[in-house]
Short mmCIF file of C-alpha atoms in Angstrom, two decimals:
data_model
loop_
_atom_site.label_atom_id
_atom_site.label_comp_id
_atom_site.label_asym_id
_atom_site.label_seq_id
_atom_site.Cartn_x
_atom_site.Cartn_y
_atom_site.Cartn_z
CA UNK S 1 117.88 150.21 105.29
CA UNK S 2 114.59 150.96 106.91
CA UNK S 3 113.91 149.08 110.94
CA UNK S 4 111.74 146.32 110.69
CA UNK S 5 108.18 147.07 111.50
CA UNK S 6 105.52 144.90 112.85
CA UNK S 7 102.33 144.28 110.31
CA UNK S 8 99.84 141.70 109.84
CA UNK S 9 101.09 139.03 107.20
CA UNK S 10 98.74 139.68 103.88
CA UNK S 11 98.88 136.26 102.78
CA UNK S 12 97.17 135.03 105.78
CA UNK S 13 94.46 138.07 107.07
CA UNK S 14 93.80 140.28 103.43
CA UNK S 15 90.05 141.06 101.97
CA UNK S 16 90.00 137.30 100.79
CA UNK S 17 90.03 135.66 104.79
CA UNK S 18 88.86 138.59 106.90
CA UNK S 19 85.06 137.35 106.30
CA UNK S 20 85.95 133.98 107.68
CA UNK S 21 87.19 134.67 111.00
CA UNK S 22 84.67 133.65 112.99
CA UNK S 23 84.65 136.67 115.90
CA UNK S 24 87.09 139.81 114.25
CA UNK S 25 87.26 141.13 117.92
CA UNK S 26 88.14 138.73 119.61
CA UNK S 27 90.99 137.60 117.35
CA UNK S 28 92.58 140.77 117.16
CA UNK S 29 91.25 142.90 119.61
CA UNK S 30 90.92 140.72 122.62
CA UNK S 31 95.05 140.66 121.57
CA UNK S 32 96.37 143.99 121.10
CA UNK S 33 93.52 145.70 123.64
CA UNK S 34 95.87 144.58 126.47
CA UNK S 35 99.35 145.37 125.06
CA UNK S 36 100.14 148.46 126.31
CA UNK S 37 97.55 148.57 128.75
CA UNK S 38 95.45 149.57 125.60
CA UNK S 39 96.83 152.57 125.06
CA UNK S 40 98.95 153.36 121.73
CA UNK S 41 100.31 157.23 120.81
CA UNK S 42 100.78 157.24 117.40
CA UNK S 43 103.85 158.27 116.00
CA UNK S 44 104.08 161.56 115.20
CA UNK S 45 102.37 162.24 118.37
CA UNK S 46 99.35 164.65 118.33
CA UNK S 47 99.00 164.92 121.86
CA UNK S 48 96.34 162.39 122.41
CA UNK S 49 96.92 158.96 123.47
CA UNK S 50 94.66 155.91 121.92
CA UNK S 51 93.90 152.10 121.94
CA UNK S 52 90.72 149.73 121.49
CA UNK S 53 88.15 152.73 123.21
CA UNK S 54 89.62 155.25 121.01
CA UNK S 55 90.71 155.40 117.65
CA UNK S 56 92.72 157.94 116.03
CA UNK S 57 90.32 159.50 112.98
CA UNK S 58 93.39 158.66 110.79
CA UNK S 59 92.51 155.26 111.00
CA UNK S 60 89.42 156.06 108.82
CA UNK S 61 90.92 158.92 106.48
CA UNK S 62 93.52 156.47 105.31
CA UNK S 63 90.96 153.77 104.09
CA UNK S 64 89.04 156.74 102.31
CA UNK S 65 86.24 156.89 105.15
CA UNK S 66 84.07 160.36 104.97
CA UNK S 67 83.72 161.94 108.01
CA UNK S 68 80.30 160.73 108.61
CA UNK S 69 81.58 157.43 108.39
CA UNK S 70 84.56 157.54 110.86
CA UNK S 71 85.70 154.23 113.39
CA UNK S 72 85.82 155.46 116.71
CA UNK S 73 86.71 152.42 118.17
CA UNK S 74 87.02 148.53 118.48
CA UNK S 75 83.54 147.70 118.75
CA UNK S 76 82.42 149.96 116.22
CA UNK S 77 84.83 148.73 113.66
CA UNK S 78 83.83 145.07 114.02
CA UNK S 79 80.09 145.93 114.33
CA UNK S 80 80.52 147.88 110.99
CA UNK S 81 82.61 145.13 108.95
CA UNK S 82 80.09 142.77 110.26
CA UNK S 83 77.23 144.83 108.63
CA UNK S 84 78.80 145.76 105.56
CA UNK S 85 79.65 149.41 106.38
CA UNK S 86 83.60 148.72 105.58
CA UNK S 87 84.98 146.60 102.87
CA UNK S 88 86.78 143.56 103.90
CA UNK S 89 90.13 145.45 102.23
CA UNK S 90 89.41 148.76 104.10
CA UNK S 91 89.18 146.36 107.51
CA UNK S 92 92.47 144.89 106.63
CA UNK S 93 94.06 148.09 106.64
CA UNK S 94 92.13 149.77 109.79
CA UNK S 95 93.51 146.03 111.23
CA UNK S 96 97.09 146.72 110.48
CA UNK S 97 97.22 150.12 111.20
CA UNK S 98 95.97 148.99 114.45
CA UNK S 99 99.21 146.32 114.91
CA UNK S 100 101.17 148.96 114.32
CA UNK S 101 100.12 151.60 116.02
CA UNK S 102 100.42 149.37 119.40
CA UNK S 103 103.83 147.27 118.55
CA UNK S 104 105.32 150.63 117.89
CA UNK S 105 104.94 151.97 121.46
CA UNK S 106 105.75 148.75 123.04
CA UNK S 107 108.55 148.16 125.08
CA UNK S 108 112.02 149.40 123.25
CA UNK S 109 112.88 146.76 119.97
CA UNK S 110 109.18 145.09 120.71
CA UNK S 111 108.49 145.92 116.74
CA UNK S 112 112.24 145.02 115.39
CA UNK S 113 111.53 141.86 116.98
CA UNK S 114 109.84 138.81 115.28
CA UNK S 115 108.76 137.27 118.52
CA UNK S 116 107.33 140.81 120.24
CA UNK S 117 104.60 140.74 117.25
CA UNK S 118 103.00 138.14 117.60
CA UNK S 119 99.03 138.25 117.06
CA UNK S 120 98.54 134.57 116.79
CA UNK S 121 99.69 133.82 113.51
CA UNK S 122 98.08 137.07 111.96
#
């Protein structure tokens, strides 16, 4: 049996609600920016450490982003949902990939536990 991982809950923030949050930096961001000082190292690590000024080019390969069209960061990522440059579905994932990325370098157990992910209801 696979650990427990922390992720966003689909029924509540999928490509059907993500264009009615009202500021998409703020209610994530604004969150996870100061969990780990910021700073995530994805797992495995590539030698390079990450958070809200810096995001892993992953982030964008796995939503099927070309290289011209990368997410370097937080603000860039909600400046290009917010013009149409992203689908809501590809900001979902970038989002969640995000939650994990930082929960999983948290303090030991912070992702096994139900009450170490919390992104306000998300």
């Amino acid at each position: 049996m696979s650990s427990p991982i922390c992720t966003i809950d689909r029924t509540i923030l999928n490509e059907h609600t993500i264009g009615d949050m009202d500021d998409l930096g703020l209610a994530v961001f604004a969150k996870l920016c100061g969990a780990n000082r910021g700073a995530f190292v994805l797992d495995p690590p590539d030698g390079n450490t990450y958070g809200c000024l810096s995001f892993p080019e992953v982030f964008s390969t796995i939503v099927g982003l070309g290289s011209n069209d990368t997410i370097p960061d937080s603000a860039t990522f909600t400046q290009s949902f917010a013009a149409g440059s992203i689908s809501a579905s590809q900001a979902v994932e970038v989002v969640d990939q995000y939650v994990n990325a930082v929960y999983k370098t948290s303090a030991e157990g912070a992702s096994s536990n139900p009450y170490g992910c919390d992104l306000g209801g998300l």
